[in-house]
mmCIF file of C-alpha atoms and ligand atoms in Angstrom:
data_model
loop_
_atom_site.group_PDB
_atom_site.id
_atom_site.type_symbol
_atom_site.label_atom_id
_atom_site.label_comp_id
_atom_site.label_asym_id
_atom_site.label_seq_id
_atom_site.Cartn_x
_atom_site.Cartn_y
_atom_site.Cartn_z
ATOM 1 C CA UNK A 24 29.312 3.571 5.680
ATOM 2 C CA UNK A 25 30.427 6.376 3.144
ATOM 3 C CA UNK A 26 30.413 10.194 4.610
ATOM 4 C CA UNK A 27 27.700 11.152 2.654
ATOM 5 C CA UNK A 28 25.005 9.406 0.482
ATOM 6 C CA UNK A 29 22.550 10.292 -1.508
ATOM 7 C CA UNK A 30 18.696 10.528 -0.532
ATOM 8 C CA UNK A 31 14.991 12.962 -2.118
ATOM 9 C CA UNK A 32 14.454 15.414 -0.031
ATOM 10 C CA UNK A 33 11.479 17.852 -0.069
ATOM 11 C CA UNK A 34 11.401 21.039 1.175
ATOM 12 C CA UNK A 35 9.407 23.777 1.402
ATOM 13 C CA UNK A 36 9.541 27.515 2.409
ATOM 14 C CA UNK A 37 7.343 30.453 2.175
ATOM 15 C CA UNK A 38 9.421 31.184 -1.276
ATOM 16 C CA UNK A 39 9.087 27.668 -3.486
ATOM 17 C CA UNK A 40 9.262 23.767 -3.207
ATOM 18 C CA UNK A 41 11.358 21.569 -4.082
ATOM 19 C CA UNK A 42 12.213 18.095 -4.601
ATOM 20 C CA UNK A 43 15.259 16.949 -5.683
ATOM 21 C CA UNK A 44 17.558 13.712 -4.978
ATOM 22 C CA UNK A 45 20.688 15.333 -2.668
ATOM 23 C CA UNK A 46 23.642 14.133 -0.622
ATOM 24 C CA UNK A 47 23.350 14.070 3.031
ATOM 25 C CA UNK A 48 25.269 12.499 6.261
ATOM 26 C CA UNK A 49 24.483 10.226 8.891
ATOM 27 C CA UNK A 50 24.237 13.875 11.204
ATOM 28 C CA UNK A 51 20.752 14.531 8.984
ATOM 29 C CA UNK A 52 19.250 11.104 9.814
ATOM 30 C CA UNK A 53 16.755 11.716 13.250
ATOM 31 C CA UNK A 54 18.087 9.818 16.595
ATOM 32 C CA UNK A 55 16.557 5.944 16.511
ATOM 33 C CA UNK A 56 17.807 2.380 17.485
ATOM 34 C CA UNK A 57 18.082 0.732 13.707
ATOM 35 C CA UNK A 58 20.340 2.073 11.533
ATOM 36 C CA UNK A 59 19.509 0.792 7.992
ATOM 37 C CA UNK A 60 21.362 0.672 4.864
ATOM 38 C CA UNK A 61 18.999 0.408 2.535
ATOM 39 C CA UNK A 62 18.231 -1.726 -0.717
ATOM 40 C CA UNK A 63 14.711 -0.531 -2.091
ATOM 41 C CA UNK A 64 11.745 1.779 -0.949
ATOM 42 C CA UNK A 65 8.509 1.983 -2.992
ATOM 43 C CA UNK A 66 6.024 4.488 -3.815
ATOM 44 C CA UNK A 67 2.892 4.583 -2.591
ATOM 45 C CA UNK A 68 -0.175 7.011 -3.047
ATOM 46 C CA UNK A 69 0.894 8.867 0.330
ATOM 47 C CA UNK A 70 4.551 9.014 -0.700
ATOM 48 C CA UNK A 71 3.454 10.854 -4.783
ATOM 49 C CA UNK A 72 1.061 13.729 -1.805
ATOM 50 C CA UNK A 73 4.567 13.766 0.104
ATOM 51 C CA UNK A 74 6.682 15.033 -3.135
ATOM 52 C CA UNK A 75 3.670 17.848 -3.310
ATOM 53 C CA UNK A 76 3.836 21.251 -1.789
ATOM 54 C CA UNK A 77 0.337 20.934 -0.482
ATOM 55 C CA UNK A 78 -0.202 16.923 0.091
ATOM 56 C CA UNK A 79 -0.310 17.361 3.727
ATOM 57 C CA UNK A 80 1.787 14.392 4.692
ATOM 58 C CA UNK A 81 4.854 15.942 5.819
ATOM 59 C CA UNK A 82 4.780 17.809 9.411
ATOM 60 C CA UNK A 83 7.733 19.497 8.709
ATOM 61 C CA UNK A 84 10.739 20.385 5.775
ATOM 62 C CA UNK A 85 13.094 19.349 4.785
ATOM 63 C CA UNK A 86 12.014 16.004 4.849
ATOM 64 C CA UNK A 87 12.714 12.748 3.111
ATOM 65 C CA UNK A 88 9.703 10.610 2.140
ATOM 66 C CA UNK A 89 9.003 7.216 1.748
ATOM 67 C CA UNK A 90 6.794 5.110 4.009
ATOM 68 C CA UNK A 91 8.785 2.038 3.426
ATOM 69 C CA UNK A 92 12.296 0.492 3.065
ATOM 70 C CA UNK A 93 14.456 -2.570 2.725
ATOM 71 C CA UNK A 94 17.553 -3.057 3.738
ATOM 72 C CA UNK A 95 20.184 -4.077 5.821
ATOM 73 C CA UNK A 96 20.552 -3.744 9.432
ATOM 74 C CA UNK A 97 24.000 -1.737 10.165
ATOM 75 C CA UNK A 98 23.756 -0.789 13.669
ATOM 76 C CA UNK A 99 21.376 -1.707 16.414
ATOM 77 C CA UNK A 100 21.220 -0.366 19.705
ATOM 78 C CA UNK A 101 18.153 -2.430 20.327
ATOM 79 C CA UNK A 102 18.896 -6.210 20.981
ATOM 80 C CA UNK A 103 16.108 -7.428 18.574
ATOM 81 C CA UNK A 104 18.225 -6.471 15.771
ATOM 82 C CA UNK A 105 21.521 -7.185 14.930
ATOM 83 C CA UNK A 106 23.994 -5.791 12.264
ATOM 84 C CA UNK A 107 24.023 -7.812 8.901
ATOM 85 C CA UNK A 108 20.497 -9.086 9.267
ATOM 86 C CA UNK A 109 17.762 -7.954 6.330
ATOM 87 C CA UNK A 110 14.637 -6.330 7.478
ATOM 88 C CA UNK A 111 11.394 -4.498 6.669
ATOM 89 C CA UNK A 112 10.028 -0.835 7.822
ATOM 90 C CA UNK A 113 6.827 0.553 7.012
ATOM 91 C CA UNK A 114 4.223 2.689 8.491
ATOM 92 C CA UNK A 115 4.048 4.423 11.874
ATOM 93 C CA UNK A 116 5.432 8.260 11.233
ATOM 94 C CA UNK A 117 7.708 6.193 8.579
ATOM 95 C CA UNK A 118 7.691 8.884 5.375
ATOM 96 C CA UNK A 119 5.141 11.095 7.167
ATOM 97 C CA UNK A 120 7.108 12.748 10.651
ATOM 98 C CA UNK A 121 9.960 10.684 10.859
ATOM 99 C CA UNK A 122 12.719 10.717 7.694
ATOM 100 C CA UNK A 123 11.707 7.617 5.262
ATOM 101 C CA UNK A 124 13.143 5.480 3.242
ATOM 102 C CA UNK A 125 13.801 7.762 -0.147
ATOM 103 C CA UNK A 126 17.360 7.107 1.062
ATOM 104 C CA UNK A 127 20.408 5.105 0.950
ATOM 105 C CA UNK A 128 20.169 4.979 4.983
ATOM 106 C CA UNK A 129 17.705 5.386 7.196
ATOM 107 C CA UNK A 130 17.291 5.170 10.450
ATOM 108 C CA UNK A 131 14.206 3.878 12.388
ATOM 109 C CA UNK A 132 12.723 2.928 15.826
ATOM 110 C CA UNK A 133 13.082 -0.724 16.498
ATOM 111 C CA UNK A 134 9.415 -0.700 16.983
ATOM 112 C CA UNK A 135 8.702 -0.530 13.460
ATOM 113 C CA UNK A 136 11.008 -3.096 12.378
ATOM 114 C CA UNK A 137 10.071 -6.984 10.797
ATOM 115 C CA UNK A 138 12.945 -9.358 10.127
ATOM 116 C CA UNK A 139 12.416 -9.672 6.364
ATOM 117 C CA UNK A 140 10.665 -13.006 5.968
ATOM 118 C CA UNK A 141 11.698 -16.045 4.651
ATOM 119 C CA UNK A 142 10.280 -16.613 1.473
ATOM 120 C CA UNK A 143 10.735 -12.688 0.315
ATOM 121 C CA UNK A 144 13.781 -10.910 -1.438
ATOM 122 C CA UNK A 145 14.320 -7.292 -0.381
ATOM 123 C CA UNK A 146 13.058 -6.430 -3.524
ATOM 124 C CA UNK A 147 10.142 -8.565 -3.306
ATOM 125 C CA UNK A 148 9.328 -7.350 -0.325
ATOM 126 C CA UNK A 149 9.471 -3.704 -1.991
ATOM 127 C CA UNK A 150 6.990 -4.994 -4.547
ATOM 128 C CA UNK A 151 4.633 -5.474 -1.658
ATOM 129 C CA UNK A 152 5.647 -2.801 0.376
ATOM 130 C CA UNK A 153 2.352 -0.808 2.267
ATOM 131 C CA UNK A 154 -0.383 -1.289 -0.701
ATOM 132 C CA UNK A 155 0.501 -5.200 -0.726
ATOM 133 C CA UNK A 156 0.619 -5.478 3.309
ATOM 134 C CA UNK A 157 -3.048 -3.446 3.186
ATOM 135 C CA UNK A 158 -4.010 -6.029 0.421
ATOM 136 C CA UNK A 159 -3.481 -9.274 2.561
ATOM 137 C CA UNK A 160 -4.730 -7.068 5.608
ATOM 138 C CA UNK A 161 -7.647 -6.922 3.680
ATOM 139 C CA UNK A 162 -8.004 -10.216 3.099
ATOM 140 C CA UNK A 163 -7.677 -11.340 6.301
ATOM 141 C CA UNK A 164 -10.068 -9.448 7.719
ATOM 142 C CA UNK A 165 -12.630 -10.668 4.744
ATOM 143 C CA UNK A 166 -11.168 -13.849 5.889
ATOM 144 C CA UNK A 167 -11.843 -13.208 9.574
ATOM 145 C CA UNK A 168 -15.786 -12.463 8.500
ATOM 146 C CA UNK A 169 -16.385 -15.403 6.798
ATOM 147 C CA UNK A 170 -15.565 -15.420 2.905
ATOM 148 C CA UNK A 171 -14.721 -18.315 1.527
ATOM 149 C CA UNK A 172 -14.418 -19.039 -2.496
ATOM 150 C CA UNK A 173 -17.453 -20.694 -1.890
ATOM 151 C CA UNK A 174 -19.471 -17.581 -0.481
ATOM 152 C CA UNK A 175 -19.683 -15.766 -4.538
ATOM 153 C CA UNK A 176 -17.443 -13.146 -6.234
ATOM 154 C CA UNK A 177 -15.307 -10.471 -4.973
ATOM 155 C CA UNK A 178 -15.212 -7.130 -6.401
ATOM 156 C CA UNK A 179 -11.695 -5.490 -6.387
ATOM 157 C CA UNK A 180 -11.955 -1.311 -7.110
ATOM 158 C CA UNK A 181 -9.105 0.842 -8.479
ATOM 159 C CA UNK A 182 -7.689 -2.576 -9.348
ATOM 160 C CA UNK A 183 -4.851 -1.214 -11.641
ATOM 161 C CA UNK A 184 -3.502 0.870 -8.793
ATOM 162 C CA UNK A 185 -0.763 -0.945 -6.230
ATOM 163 C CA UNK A 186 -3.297 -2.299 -3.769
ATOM 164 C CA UNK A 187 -5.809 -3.236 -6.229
ATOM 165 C CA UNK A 188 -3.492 -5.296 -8.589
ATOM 166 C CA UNK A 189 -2.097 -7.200 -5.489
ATOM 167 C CA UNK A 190 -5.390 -7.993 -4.015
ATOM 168 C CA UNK A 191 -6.356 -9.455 -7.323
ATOM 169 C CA UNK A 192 -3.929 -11.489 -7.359
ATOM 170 C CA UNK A 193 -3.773 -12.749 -3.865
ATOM 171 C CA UNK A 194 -7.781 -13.631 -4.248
ATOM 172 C CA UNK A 195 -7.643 -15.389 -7.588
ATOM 173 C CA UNK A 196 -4.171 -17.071 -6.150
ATOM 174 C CA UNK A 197 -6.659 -18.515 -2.747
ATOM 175 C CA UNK A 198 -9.232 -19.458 -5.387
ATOM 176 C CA UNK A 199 -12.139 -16.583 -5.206
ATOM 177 C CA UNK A 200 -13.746 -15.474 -8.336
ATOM 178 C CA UNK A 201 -12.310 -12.350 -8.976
ATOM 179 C CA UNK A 202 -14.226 -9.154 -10.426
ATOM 180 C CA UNK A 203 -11.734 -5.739 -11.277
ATOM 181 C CA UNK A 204 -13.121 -2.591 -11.643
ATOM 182 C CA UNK A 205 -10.486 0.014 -13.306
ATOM 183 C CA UNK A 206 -10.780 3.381 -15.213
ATOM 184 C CA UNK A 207 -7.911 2.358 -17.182
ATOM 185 C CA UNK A 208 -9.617 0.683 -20.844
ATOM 186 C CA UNK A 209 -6.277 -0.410 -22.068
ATOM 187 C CA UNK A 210 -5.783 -2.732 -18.987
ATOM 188 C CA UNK A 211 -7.666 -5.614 -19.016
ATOM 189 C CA UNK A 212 -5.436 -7.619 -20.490
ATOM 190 C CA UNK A 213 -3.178 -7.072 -17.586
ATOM 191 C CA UNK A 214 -5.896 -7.952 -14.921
ATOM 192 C CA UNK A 215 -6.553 -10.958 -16.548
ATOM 193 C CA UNK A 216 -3.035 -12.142 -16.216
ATOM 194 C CA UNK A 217 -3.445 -11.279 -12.375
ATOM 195 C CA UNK A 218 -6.536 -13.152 -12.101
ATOM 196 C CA UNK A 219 -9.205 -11.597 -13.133
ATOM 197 C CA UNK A 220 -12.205 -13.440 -14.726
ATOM 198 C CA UNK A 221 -14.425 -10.377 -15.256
ATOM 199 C CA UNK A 222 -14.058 -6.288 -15.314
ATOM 200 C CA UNK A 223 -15.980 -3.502 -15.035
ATOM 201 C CA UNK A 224 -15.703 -0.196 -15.766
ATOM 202 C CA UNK A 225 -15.197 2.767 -13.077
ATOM 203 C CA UNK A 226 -18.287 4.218 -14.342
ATOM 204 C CA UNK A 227 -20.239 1.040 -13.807
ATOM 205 C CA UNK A 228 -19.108 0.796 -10.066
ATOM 206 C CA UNK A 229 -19.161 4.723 -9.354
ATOM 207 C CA UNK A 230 -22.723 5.554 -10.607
ATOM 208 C CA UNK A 231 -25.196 7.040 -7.899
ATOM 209 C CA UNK A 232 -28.502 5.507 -7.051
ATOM 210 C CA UNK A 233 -31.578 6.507 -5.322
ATOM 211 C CA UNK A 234 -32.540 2.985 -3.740
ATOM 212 C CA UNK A 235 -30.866 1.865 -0.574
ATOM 213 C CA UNK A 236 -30.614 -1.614 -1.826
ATOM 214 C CA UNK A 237 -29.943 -3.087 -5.296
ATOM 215 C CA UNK A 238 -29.505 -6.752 -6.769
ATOM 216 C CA UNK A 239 -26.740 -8.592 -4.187
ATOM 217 C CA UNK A 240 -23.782 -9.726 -5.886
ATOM 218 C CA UNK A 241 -20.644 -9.556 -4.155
ATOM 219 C CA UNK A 242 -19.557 -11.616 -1.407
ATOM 220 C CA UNK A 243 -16.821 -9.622 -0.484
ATOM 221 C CA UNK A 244 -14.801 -6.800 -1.926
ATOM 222 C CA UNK A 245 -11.453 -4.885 -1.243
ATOM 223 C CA UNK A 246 -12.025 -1.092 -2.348
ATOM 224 C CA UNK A 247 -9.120 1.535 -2.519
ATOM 225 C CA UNK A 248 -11.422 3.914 -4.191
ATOM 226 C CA UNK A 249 -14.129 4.987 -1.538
ATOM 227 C CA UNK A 250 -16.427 8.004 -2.231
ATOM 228 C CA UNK A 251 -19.514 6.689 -4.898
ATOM 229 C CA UNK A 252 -17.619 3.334 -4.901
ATOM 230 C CA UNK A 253 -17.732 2.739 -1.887
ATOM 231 C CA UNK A 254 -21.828 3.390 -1.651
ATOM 232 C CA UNK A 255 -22.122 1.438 -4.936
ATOM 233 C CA UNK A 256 -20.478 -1.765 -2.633
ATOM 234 C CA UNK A 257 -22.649 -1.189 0.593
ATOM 235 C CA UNK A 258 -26.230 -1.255 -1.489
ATOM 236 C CA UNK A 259 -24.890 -4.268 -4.075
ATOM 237 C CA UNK A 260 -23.097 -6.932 -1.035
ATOM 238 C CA UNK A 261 -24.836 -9.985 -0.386
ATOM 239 C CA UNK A 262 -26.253 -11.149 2.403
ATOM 240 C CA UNK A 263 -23.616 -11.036 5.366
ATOM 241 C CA UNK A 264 -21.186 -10.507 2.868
ATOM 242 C CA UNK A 265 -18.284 -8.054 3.758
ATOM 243 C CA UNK A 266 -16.795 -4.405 2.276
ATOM 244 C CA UNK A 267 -13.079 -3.822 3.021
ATOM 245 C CA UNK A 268 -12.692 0.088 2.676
ATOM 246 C CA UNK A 269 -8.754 0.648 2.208
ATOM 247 C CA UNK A 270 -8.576 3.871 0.342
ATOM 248 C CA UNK A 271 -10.239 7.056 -1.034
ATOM 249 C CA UNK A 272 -8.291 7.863 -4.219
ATOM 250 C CA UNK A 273 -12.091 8.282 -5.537
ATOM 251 C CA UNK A 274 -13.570 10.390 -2.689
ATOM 252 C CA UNK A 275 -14.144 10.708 1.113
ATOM 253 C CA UNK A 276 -18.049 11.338 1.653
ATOM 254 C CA UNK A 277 -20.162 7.909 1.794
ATOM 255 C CA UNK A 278 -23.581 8.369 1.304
ATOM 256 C CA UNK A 279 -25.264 5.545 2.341
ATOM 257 C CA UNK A 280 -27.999 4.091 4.237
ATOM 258 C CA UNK A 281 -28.819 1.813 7.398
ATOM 259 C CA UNK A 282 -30.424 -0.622 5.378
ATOM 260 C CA UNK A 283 -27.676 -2.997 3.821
ATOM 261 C CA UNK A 284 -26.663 -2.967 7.554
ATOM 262 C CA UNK A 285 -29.641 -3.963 9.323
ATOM 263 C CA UNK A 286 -31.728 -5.979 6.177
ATOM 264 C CA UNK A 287 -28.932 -7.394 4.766
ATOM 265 C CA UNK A 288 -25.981 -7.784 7.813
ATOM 266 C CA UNK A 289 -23.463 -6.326 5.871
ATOM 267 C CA UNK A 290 -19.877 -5.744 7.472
ATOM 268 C CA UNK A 291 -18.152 -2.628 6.332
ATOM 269 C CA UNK A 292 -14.511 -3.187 7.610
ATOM 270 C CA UNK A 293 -12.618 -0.462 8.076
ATOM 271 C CA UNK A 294 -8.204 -1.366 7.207
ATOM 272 C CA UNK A 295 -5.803 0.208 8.072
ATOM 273 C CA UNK A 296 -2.261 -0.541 7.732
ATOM 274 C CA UNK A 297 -0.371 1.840 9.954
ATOM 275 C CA UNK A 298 -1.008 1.180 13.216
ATOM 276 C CA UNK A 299 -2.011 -3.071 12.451
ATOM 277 C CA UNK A 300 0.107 -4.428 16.211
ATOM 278 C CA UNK A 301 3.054 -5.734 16.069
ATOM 279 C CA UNK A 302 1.698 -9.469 16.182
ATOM 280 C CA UNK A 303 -0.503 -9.293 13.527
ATOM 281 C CA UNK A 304 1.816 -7.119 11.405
ATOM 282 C CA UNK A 305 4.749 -9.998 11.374
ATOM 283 C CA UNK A 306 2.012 -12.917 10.984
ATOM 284 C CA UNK A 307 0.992 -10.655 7.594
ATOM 285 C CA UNK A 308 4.702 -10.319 6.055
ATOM 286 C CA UNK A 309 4.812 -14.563 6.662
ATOM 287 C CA UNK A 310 1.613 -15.010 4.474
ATOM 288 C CA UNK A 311 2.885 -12.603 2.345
ATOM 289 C CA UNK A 312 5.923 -15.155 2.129
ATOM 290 C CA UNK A 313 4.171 -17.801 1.796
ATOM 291 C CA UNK A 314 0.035 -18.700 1.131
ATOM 292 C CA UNK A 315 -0.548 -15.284 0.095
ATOM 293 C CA UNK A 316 2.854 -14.114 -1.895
ATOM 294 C CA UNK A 317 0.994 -12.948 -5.337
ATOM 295 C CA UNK A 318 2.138 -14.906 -8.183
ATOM 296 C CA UNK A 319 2.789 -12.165 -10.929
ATOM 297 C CA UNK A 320 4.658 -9.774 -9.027
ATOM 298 C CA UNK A 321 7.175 -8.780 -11.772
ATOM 299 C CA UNK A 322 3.756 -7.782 -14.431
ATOM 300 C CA UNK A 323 2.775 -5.710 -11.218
ATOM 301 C CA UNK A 324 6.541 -3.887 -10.371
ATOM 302 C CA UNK A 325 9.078 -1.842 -12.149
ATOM 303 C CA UNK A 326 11.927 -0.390 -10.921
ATOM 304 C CA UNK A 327 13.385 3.224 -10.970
ATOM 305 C CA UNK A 328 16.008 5.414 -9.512
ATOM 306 C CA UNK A 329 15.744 8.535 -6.588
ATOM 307 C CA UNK A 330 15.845 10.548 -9.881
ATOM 308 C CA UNK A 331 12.603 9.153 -11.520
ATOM 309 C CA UNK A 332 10.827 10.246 -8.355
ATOM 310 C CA UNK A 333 9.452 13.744 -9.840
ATOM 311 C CA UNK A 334 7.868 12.520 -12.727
ATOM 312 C CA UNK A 335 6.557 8.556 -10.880
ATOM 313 C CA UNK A 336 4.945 10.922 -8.275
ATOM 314 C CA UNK A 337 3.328 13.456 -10.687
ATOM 315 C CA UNK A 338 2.158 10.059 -12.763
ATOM 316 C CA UNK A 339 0.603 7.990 -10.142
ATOM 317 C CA UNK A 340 -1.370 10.929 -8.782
ATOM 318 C CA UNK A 341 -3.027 11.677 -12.403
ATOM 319 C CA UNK A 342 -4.008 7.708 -11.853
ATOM 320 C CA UNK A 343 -1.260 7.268 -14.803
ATOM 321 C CA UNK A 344 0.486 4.364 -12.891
ATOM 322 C CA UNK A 345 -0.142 0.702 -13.185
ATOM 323 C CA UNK A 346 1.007 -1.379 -10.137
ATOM 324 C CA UNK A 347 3.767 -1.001 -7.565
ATOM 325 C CA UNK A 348 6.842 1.299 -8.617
ATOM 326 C CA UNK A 349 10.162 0.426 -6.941
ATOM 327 C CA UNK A 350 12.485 2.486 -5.842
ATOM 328 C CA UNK A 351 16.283 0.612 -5.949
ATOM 329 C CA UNK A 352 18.824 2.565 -3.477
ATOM 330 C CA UNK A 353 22.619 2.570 -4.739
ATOM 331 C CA UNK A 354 22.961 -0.952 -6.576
ATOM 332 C CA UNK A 355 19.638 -2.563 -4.807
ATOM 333 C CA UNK A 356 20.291 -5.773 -2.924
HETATM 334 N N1 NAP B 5 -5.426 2.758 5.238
HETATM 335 C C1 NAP B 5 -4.210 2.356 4.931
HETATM 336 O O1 NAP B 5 -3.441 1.923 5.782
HETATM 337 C C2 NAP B 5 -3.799 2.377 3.494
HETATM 338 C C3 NAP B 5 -2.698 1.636 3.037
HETATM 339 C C4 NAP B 5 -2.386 1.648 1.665
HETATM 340 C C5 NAP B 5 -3.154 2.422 0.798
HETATM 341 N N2 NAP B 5 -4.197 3.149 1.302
HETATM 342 C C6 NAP B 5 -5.016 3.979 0.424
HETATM 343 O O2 NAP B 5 -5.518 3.194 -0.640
HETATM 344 C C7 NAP B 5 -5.677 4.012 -1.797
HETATM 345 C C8 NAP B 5 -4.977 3.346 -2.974
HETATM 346 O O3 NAP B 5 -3.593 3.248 -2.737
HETATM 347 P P1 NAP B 5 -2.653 2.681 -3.891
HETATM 348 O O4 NAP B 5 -1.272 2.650 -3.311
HETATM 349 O O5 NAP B 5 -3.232 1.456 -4.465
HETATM 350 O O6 NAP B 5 -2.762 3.874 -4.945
HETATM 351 P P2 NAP B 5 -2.538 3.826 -6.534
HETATM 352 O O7 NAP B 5 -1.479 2.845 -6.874
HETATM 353 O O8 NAP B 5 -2.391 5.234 -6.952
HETATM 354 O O9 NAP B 5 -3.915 3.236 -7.096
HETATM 355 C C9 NAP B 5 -5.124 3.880 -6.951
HETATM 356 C C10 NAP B 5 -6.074 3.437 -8.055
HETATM 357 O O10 NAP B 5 -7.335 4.064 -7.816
HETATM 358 C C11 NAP B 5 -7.974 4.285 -9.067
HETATM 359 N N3 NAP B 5 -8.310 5.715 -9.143
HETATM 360 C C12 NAP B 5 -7.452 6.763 -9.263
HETATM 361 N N4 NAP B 5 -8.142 7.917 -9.308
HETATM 362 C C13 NAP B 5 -9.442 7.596 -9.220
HETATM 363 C C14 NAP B 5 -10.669 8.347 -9.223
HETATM 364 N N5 NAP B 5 -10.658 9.685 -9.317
HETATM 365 N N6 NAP B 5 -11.827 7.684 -9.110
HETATM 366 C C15 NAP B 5 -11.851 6.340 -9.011
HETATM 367 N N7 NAP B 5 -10.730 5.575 -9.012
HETATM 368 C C16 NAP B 5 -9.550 6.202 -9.110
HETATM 369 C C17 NAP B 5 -6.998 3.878 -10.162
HETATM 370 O O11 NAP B 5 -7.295 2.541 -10.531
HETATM 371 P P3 NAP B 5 -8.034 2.172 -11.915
HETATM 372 O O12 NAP B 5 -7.447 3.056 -12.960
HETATM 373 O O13 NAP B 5 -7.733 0.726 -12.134
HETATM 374 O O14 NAP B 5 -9.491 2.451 -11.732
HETATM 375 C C18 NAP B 5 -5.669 3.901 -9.449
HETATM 376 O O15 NAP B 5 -4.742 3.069 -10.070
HETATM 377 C C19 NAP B 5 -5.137 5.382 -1.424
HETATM 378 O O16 NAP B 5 -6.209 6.206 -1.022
HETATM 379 C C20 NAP B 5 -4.240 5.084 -0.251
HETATM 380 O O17 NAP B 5 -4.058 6.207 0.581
HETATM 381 C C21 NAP B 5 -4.547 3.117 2.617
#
């Protein structure tokens, strides 16, 4: 391992912010078991609030970002994990208390870690990353409830964004009739290519309504967007169909009512990716290798540097950025 490498670090102090790609040493990493070298992070809609001075992610500056990494395993004090072996981080204080993976090293409790599995490339599994493990999280928990391609459409929200355009594709991929919602007019060719049969506009799924209950026509549906979506989803599921609320780049406040609950039997499921056990978590990554792995994963990925990161951050918080964004460490795998 070189002296120094290079890694984005944010800071902040009562005079400015900053965020900027910098060298640092194996003395800046925090104290864990794994040390990683690693190939690729990704961005995700936590990591873009991160790079801003008033996101409120980070506890504390400086801090390097990045709520998940690929690599390879350099040094393990913990006998799970052994040097030369490829792995997967994400979640737990990953990117939010604990330095992430905006870096050529990292290094990480041995709790977090998942033997990359077979079936994925680093990169691949960087494609993925959080918003594709929330995706087929998601889905199993739609699964778990009882939706089968037989049971009618599902709606996917925000389905340009990184979890959106995976869950498309892992639903039309198991055979479900997949419905998009986006904001974004000039892609619906691309949602099509992921699977797609139908799409809505944002407006369409977003608008507010008096009545407590309208026509049922989703059997299921996978919503990153929250706020009026999420309402719109509650009043329109059919009958013990099921809501998987993932996100809330549309809003936080639900207003709702008890009736889709009690007349209808709809599940509202809540997901959430960063503290799924251990168990789970690993059984996730293997369908993401295998039954679930979406089929179109270079349309939905690009790649850039540590020195994109201003301007990818900046872009996928204006709801500018279409899919999963890459971020390749040193020469990638
Ligand atoms: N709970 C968890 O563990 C977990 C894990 C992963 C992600 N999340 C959450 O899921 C959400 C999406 O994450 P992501 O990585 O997919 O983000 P993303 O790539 O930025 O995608 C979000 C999508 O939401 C839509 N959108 C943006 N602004 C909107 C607005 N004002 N109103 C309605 N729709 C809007 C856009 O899709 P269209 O242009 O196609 O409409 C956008 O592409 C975030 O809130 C994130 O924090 C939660």
């Amino acid at each position: 391992m070189s002296a120094s490498f290079r890694a984005f670090v944010v800071n902040k102090t009562a005079e400015q912010f900053t965020a900027q790609a910098q060298a640092l040493t194996k003395d800046n990493l925090p104290p864990a078991e794994v040390l990683i070298h690693v190939a690729y992070s990704s961005v995700n809609y936590k990591d873009a609030l991160a790079c801003t001075p008033d996101g409120k992610i980070v506890r504390s500056y400086p801090f390097v970002p990045g709520i998940d990494l690929a690599g390879v395993v350099v040094e393990s004090s913990d006998e799970r994990f052994h040097a030369g072996e490829k792995v997967i981080a994400t979640s737990y204080d990953l990117g939010v208390s604990h330095y992430g993976g905006f870096s050529e090293y990292a290094r990480v409790r041995a709790n977090w870690v998942v033997p990359l599995p077979r079936g994925l490339t680093l990169k691949e599994a960087m494609a993925l990353g959080t918003a594709g493990f929330e995706a087929a999280l998601a889905v199993h928990k739609l699964e778990k409830n009882g939706l089968t391609p037989q049971r009618g459409p599902v709606l996917v929200t925000g389905a340009t964004g990184g979890v959106g355009s995976i869950a498309v594709n892992i639903l039309a991929k198991l055979g479900h009739t997949v419905v998009a919602s986006t904001g974004k007019q000039a892609e619906h060719a691309y949602l099509k290519e992921l699977g797609a049969s139908t799409i809505l506009s944002r407006e369409e799924v977003s608008a507010e309504s008096n009545r407590p209950l309208e026509k049922e026509l989703w059997a299921g549906s996978i919503d990153p967007v929250g706020g009026a979506t999420l309402a719109y989803l509650i009043r329109t599921t059919k009958y013990g169909g099921s809501v998987a609320a993932c996100g809330l780049t549309g809003g936080s406040t639900v207003n709702t009512t008890v009736f889709p609950f009690i007349l209808r039997a709809v599940n509202l499921l809540g997901i959430d990716s960063v503290f799924c056990p251990m168990g789970l978590r690993r059984e996730l990554w293997h369908r993401l290798a295998s039954d679930l792995k979406p089929t179109k994963l270079d349309s939905i990925s690009r790649e850039v540097t540590l020195d994109e990161l201003p301007q990818v951050t900046a872009s996928l918080l204006s709801g500018g950025v279409r899919g999963r964004t890459i971020v390749r460490l040193g020469d990638g795998e």
